[in-house]
mmCIF file of C-alpha atoms in Angstrom:
data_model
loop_
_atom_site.group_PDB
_atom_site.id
_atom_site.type_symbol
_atom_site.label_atom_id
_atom_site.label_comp_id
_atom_site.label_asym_id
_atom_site.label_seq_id
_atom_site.Cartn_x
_atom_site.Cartn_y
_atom_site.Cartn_z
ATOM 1 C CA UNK X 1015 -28.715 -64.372 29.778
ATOM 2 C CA UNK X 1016 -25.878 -66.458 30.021
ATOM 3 C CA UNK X 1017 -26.554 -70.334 29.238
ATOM 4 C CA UNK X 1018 -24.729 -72.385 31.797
ATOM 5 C CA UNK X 1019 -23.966 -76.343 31.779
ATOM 6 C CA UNK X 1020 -26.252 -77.346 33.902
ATOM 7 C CA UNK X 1021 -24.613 -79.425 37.329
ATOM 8 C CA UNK X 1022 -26.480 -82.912 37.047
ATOM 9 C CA UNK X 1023 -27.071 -84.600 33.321
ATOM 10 C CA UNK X 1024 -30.130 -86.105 32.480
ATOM 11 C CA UNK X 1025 -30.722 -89.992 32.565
ATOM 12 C CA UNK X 1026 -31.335 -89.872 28.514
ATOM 13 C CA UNK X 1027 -27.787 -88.444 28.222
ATOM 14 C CA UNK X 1028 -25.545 -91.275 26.859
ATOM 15 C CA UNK X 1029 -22.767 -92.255 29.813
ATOM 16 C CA UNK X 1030 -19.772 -91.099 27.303
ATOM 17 C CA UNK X 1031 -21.277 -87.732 26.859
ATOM 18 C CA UNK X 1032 -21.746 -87.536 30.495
ATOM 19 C CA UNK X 1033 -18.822 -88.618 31.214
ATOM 20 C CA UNK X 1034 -17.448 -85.573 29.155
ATOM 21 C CA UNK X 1035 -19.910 -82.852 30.348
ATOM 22 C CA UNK X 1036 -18.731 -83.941 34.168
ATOM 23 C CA UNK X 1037 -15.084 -83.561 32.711
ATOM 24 C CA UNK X 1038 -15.442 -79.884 31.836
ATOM 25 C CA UNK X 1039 -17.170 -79.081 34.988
ATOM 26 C CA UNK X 1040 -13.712 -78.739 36.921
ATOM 27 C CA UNK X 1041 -12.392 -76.381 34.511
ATOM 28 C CA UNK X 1042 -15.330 -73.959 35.145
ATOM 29 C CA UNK X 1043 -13.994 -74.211 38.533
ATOM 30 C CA UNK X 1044 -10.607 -73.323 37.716
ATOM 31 C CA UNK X 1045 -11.234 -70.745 35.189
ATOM 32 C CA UNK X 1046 -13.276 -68.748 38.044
ATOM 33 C CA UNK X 1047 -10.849 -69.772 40.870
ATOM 34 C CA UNK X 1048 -7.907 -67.700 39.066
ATOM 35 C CA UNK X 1049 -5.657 -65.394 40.599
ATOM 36 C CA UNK X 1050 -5.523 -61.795 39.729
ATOM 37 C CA UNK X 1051 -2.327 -61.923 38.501
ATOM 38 C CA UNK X 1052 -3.300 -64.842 36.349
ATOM 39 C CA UNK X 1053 -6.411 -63.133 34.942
ATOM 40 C CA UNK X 1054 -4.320 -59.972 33.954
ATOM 41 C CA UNK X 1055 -1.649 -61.950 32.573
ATOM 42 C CA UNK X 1056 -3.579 -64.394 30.259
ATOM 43 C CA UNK X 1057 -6.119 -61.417 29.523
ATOM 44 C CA UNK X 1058 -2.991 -59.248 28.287
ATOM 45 C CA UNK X 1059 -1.628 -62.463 26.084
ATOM 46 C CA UNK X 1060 -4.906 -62.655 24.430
ATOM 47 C CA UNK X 1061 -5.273 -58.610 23.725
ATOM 48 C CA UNK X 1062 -2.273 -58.761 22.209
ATOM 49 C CA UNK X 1063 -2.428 -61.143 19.725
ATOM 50 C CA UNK X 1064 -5.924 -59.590 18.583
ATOM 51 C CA UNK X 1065 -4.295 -56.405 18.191
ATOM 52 C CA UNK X 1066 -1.056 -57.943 16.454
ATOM 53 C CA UNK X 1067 -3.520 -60.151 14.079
ATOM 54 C CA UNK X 1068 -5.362 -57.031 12.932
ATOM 55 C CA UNK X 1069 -3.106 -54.692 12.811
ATOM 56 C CA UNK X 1070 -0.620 -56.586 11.156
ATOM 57 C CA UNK X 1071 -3.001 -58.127 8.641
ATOM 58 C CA UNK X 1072 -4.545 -54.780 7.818
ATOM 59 C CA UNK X 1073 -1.264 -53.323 7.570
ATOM 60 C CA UNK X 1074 -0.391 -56.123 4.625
ATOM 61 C CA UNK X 1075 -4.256 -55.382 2.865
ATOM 62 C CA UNK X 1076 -3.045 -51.640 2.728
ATOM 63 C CA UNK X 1077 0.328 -52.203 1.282
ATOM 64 C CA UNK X 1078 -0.919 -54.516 -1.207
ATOM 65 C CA UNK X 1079 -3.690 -52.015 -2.119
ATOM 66 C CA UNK X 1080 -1.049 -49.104 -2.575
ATOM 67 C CA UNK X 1081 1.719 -50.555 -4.433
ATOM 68 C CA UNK X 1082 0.250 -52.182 -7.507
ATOM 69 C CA UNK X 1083 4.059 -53.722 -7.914
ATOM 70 C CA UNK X 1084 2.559 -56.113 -5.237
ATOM 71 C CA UNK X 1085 -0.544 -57.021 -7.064
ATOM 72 C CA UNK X 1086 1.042 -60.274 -8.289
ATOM 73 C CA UNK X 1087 -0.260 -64.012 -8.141
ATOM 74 C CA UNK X 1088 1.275 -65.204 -4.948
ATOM 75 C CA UNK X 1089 -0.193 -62.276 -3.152
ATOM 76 C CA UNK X 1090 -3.680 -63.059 -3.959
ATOM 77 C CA UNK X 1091 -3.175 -66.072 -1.902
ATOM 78 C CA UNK X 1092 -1.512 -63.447 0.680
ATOM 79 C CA UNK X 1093 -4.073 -61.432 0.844
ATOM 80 C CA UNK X 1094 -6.956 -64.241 1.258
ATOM 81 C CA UNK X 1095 -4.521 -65.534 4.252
ATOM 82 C CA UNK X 1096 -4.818 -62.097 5.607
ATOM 83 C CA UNK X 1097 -8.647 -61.668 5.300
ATOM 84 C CA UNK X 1098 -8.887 -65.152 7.326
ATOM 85 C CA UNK X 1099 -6.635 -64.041 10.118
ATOM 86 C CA UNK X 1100 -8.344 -60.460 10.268
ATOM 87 C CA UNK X 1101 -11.403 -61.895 10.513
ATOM 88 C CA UNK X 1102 -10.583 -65.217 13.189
ATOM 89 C CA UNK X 1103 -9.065 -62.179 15.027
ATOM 90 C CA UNK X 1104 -12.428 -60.163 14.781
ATOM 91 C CA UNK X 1105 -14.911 -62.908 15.272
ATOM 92 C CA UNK X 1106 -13.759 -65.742 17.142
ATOM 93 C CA UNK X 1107 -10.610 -64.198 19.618
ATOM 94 C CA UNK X 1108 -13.434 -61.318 21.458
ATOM 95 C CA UNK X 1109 -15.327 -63.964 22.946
ATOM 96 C CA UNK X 1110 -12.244 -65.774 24.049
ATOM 97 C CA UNK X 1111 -11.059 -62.723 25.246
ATOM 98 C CA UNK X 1112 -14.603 -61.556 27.570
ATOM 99 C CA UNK X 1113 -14.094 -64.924 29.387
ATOM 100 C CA UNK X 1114 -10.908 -64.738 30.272
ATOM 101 C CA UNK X 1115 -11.612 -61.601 31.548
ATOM 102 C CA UNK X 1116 -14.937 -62.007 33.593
ATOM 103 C CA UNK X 1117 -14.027 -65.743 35.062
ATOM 104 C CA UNK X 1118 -16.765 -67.040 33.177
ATOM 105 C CA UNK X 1119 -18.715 -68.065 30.115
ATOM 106 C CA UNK X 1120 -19.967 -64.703 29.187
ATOM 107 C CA UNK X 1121 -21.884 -65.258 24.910
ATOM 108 C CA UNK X 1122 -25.394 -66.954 24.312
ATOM 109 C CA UNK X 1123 -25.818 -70.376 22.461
ATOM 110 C CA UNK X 1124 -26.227 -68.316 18.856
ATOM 111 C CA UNK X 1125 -22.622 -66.761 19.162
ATOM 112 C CA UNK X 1126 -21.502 -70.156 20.802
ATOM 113 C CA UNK X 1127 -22.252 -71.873 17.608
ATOM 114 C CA UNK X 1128 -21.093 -68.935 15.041
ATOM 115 C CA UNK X 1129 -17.786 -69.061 17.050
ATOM 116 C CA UNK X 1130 -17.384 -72.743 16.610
ATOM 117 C CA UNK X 1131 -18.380 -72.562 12.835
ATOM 118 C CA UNK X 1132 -16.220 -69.787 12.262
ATOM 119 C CA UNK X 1133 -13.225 -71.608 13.595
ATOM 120 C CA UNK X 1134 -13.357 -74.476 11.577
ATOM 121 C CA UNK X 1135 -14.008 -72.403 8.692
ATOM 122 C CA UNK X 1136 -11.381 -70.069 8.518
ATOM 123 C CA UNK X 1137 -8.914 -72.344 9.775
ATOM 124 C CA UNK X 1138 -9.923 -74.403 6.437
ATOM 125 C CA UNK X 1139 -9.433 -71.425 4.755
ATOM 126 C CA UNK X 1140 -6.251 -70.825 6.149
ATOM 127 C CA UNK X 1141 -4.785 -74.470 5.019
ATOM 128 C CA UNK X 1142 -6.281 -75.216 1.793
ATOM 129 C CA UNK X 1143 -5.084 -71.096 0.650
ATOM 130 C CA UNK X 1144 -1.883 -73.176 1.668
ATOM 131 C CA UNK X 1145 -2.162 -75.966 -0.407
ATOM 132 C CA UNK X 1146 -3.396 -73.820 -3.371
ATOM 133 C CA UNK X 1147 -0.113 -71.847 -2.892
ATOM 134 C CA UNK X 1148 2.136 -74.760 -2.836
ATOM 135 C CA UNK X 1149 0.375 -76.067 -6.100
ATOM 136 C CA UNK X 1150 0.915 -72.753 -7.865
ATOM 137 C CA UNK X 1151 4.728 -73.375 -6.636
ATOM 138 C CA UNK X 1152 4.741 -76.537 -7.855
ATOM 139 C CA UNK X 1153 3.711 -75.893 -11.426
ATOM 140 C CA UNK X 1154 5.524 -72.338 -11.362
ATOM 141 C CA UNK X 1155 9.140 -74.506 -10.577
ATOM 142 C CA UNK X 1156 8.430 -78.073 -11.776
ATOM 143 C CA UNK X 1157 6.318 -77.829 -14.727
ATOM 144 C CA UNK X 1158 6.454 -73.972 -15.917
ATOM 145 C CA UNK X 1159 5.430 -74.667 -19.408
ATOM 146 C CA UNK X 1160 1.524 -75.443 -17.780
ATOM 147 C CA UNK X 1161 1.775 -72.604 -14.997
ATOM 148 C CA UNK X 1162 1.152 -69.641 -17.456
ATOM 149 C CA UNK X 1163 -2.115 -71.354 -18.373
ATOM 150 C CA UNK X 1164 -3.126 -72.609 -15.204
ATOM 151 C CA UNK X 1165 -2.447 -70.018 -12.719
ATOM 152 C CA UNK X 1166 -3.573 -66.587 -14.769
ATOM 153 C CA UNK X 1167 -5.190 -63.795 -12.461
ATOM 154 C CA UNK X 1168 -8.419 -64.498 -13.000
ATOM 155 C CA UNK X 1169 -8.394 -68.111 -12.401
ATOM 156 C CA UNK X 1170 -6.544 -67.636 -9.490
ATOM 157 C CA UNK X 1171 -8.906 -65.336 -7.742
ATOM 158 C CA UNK X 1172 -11.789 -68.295 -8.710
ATOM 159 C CA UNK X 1173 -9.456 -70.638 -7.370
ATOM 160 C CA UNK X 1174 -9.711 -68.954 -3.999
ATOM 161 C CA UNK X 1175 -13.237 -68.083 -4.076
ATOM 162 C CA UNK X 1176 -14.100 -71.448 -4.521
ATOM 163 C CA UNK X 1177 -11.441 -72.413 -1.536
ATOM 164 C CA UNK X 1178 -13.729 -69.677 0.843
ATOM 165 C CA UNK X 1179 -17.079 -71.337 -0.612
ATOM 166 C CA UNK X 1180 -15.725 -74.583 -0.020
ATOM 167 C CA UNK X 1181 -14.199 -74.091 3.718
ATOM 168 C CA UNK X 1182 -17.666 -72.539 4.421
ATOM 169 C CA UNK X 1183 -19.095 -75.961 3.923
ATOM 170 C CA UNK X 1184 -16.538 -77.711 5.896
ATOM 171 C CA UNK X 1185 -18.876 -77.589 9.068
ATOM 172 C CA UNK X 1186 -22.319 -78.843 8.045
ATOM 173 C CA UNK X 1187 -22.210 -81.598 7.771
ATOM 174 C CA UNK X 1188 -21.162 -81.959 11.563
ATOM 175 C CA UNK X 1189 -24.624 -79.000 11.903
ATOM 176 C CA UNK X 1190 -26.300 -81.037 9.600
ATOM 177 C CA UNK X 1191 -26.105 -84.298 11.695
ATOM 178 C CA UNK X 1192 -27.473 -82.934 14.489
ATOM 179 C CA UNK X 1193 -24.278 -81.848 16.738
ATOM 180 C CA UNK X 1194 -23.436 -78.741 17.786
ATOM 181 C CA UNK X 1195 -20.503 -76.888 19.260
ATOM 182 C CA UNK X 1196 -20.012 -77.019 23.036
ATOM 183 C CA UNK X 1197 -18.412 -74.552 25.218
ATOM 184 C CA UNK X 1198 -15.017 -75.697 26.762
ATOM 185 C CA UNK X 1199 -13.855 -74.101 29.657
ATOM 186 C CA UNK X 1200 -10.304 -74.771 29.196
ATOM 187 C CA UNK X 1201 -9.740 -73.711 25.875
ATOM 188 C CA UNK X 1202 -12.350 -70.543 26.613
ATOM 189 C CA UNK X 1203 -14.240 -71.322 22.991
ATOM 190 C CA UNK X 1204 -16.759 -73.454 21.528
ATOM 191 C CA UNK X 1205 -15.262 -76.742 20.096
ATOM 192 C CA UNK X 1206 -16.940 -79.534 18.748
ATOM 193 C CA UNK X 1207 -18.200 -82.534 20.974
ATOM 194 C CA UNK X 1208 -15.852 -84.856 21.741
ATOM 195 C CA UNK X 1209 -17.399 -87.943 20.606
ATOM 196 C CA UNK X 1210 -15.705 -90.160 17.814
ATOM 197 C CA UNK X 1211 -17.840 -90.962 14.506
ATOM 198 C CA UNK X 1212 -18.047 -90.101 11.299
ATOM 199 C CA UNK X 1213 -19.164 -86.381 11.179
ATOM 200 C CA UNK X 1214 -16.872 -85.488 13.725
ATOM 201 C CA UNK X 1215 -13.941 -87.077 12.899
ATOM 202 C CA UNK X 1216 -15.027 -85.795 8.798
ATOM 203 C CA UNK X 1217 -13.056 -82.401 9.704
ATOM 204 C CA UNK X 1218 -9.750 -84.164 10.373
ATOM 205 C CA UNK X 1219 -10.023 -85.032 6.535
ATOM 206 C CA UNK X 1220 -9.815 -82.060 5.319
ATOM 207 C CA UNK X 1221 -6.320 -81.334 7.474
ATOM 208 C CA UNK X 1222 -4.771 -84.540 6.402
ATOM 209 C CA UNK X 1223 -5.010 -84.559 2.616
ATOM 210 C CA UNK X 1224 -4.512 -80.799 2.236
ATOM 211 C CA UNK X 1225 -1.277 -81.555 4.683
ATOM 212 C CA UNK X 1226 0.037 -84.488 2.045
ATOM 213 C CA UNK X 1227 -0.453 -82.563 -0.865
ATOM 214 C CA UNK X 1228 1.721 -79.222 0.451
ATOM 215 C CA UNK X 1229 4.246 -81.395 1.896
ATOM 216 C CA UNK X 1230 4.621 -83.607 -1.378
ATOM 217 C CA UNK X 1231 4.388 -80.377 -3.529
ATOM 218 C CA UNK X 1232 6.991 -78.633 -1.557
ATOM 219 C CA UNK X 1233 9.114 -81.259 -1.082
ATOM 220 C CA UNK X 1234 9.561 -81.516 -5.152
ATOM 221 C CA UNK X 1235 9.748 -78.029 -5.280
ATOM 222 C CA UNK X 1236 13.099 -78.057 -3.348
ATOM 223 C CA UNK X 1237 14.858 -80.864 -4.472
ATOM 224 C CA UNK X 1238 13.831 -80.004 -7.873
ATOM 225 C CA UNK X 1239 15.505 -76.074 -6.877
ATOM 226 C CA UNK X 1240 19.025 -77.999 -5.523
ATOM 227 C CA UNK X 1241 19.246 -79.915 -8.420
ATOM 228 C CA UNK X 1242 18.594 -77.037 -10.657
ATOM 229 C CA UNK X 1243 21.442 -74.775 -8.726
ATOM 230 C CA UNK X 1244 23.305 -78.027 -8.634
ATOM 231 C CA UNK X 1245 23.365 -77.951 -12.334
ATOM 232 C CA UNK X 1246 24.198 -74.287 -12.629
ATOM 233 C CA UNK X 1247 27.206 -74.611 -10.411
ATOM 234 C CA UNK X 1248 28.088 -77.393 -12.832
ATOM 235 C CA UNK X 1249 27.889 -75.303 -16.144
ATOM 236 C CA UNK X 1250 29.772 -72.297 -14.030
ATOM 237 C CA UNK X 1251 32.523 -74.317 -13.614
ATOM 238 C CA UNK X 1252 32.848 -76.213 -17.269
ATOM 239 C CA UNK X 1253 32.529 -72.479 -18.654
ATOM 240 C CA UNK X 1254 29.269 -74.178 -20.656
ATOM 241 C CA UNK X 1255 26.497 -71.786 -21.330
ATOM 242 C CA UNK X 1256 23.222 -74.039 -21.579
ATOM 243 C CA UNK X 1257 19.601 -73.556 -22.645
ATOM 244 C CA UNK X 1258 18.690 -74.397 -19.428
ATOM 245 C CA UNK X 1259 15.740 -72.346 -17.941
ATOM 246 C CA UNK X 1260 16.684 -70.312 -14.997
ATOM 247 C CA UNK X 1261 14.507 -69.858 -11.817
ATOM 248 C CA UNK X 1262 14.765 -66.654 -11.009
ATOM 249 C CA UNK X 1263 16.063 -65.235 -7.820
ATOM 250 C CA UNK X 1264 12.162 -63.824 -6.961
ATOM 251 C CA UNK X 1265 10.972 -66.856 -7.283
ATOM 252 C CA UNK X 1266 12.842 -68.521 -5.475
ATOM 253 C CA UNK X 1267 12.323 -65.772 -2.369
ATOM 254 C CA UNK X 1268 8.842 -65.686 -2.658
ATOM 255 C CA UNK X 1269 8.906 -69.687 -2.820
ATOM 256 C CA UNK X 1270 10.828 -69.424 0.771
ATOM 257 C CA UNK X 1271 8.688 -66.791 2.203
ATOM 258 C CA UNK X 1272 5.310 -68.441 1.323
ATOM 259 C CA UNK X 1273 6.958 -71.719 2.821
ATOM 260 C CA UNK X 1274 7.680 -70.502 5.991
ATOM 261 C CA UNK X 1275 4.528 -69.398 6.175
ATOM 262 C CA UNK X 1276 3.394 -72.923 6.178
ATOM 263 C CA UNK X 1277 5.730 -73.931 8.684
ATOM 264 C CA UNK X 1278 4.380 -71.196 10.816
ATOM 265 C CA UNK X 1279 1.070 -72.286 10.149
ATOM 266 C CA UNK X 1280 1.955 -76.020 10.831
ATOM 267 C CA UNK X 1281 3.526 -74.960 14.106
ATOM 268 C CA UNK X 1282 0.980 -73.929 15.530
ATOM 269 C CA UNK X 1283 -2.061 -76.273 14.400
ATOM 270 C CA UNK X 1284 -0.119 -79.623 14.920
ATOM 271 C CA UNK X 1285 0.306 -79.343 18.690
ATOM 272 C CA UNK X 1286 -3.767 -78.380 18.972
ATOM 273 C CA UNK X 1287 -4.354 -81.438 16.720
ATOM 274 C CA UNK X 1288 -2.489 -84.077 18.822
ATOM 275 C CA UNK X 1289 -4.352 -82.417 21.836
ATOM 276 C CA UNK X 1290 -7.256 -82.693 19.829
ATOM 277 C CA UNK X 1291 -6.672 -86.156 19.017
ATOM 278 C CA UNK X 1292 -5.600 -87.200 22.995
ATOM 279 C CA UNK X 1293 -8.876 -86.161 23.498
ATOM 280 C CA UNK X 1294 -10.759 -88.737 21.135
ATOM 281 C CA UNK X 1295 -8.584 -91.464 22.136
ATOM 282 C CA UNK X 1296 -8.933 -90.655 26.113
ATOM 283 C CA UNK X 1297 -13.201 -90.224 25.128
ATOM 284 C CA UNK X 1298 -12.861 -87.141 27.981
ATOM 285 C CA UNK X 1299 -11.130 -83.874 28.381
ATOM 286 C CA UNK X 1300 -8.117 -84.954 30.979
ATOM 287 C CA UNK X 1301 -5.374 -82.168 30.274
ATOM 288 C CA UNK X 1302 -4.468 -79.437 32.045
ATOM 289 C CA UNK X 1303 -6.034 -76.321 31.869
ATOM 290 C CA UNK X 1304 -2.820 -74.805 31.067
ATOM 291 C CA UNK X 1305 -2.274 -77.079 27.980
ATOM 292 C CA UNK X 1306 -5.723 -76.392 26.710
ATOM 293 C CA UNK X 1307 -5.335 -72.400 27.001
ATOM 294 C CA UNK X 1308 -1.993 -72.809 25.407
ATOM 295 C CA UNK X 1309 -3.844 -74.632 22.569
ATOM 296 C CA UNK X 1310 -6.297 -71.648 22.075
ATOM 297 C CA UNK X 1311 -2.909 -69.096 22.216
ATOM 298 C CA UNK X 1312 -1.488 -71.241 19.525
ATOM 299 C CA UNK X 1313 -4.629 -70.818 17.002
ATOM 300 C CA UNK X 1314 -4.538 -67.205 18.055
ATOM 301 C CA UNK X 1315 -0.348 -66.890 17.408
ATOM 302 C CA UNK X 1316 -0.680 -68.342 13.590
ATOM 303 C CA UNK X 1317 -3.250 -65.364 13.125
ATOM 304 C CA UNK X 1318 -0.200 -63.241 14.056
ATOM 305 C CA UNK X 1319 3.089 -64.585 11.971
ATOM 306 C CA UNK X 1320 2.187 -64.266 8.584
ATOM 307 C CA UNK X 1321 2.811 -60.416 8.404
ATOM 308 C CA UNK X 1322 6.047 -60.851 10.541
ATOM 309 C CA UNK X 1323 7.140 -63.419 7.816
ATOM 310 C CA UNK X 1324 6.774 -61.016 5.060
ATOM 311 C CA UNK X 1325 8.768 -58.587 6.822
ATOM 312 C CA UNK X 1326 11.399 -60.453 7.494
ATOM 313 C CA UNK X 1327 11.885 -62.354 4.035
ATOM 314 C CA UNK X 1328 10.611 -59.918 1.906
ATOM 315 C CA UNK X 1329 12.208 -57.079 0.605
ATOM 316 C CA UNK X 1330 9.190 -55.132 -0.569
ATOM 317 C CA UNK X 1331 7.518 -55.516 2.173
ATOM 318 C CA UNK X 1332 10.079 -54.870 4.246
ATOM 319 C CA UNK X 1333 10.365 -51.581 2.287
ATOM 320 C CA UNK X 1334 7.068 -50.590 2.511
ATOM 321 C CA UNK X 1335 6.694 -51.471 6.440
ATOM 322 C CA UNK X 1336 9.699 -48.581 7.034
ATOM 323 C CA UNK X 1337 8.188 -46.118 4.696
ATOM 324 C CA UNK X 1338 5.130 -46.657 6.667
ATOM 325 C CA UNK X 1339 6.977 -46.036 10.011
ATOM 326 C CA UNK X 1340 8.761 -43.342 8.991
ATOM 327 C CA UNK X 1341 5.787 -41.892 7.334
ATOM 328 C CA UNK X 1342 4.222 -41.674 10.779
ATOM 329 C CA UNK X 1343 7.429 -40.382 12.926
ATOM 330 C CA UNK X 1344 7.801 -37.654 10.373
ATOM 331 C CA UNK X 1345 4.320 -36.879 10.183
ATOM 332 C CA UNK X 1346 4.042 -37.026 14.288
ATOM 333 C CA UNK X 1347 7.625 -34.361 14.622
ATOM 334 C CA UNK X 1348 6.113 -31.824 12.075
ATOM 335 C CA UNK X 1349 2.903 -31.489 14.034
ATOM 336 C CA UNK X 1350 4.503 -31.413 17.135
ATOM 337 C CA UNK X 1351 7.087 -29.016 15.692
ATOM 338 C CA UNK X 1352 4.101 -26.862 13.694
ATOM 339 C CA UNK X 1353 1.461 -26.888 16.047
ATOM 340 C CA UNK X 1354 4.367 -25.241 18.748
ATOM 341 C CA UNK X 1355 4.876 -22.607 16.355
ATOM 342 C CA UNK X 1356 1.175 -22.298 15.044
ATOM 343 C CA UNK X 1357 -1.868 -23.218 17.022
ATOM 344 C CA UNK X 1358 -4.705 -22.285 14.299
ATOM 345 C CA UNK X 1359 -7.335 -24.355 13.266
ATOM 346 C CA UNK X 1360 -6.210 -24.420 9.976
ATOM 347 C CA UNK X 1361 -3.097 -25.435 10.158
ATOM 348 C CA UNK X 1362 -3.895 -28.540 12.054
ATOM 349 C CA UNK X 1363 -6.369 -29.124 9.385
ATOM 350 C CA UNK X 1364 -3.760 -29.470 6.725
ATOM 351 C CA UNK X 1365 -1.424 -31.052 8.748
ATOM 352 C CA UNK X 1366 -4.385 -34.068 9.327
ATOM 353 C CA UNK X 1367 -4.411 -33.720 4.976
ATOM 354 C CA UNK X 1368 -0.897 -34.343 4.547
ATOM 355 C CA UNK X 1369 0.010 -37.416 6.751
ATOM 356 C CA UNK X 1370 -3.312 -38.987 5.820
ATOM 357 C CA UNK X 1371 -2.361 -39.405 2.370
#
């Protein structure tokens, strides 16, 4: 049975926290009030960027798996940024997805709360797998002689084990304090109360600091890259050959790629932060419904980029993406082709055999 906000709020309720449960109210009313048109449209947006997220995400998992060239360092960290947007896709978008449909809040108080713990979770995930990557950059560019010893595979895969363990606890001690996550209307999820004190302003730390550390790590790691091509252009010019240690080209790609992945990231997350943030300092929810679904499309977009990113900057990947596609249009013209000629049980059996492999 659906729980529903119920219309009047007791007198024990404080007056700010009444002030914000009357605040939602009018978005109920709008969310139900939709057009068809609208409910199609914003129903479609939302499909599709589950779909995108997990296809996409389990498309990178598989190419990883297959091509052990691929098994490298950085795409550990790729592969742990996949597993959190697979699984924001699979656990917190559905919900999102069966309200916009229906008109109405449509999930019980126990998947209100996993929903709202699982967002602040995997987001975490998401940026401190971030931070962790711009580190490894950092040492791999700035101080190389330390990055063999630091970053080896098996302390990297800790390294990210402890960054899931440790985004796991991000939310308890806002549980722990006694809060819980409240359903929002506008942005269709369950979101933490909007009331400003310690536990729920705690979560905000965690985006700052891992935000200063990427953009001071990255910012050394390019200007430490144009000096060092700076100095190369200089020595190709004096005819001087130098002991100077090289960055290779691969590095410096897969530096790029996994930076634009940050921007990506950043995109997305800063806008729902300052909305975020309006919120605190208004002490109500006063924005548009249109802004607040547009914040929940934004957390649901970043799911979506990273395997577009690799695509696009890496050649590997790239690679392996049109093997994959023309895997499956071959594959799809020799059964059509066979199964004209040859109907037999058989031979569709072998066919099934030879494009599954």
């Amino acid at each position: 049975m659906t729980s529903q906000t119920p219309s009047t709020v007791p007198s024990t309720v404080p007056s700010t926290l009444s002030s914000v449960l009357s605040s939602l109210k009018k978005y109920e009313y709008l969310l139900a009030s939709r057009s068809n048109t609208l409910v199609a449209l914003e129903t479609s947006v939302c499909a599709c960027f589950i779909i995108a997220a997990l296809l996409g995400n389990f498309l990178v998992l598989w190419i990883v798996y297959k091509n052990r060239n691929l098994r490298t360092i950085p795409n550990q960290f790729v592969v742990s940024l996949a597993l959190a947007d697979i699984l924001m896709a699979a656990i917190c978008a559905p919900p999102c997805l069966s309200v916009l449909i229906s008109g109405r809040r449509t999930f019980g108080e126990f998947v209100c709360q996993l929903q709202g713990f699982a967002i602040a979770s995997l987001a975490c995930v998401s940026l401190l797998t971030m931070t962790l990557v711009a580190v490894n950059r950092y040492f791999l560019i700035v101080r190389p002689q330390q990055y063999q010893r630091l970053f080896t595979p098996k302390k990297t895969k800790i390294m990210i084990v402890a960054v899931w363990i440790f985004s796991c606890c991000e939310p308890l001690p806002y549980l722990l304090s006694g809060h819980r996550y409240q359903y929002h209307a506008g942005k269709v999820f369950c979101f933490q109360v909007l009331e400003v004190d310690f536990f729920t302003l705690l979560g905000y730390v965690y985006v700052v600091v891992p935000i200063f550390v990427l953009t001071s790590c990255y910012y050394t790691v390019f200007k430490m890259l144009r000096e060092h091509q700076a100095r190369i252009r200089s020595l190709r010019k004096s005819n001087n050959k130098s002991s100077t240690r090289r960055v290779s080209i691969e590095d410096i790609n897969v530096t790029r790629t996994l930076f634009l992945t940050v921007c990506g990231f950043l995109i997305c997350w800063i806008p729902i932060s300052i909305v975020d943030f309006i919120g605190f300092g208004q002490g109500t929810w006063e924005l548009s419904r249109q802004v607040y679904l547009m914040y929940t499309f934004l957390g649901q977009l970043s799911t979506t980029l990273n395997p577009f990113i690799y695509g696009v900057m890496n050649k590997t990947f790239r690679d392996e993406y049109k093997v994959m596609l023309c895997s499956c249009n071959l594959c799809s013209r020799k059964r059509n082709e066979t199964l004209d000629s040859d109907s037999s049980q058989q031979t569709r059996i072998n066919l099934r055999q030879e494009c599954c492999m």
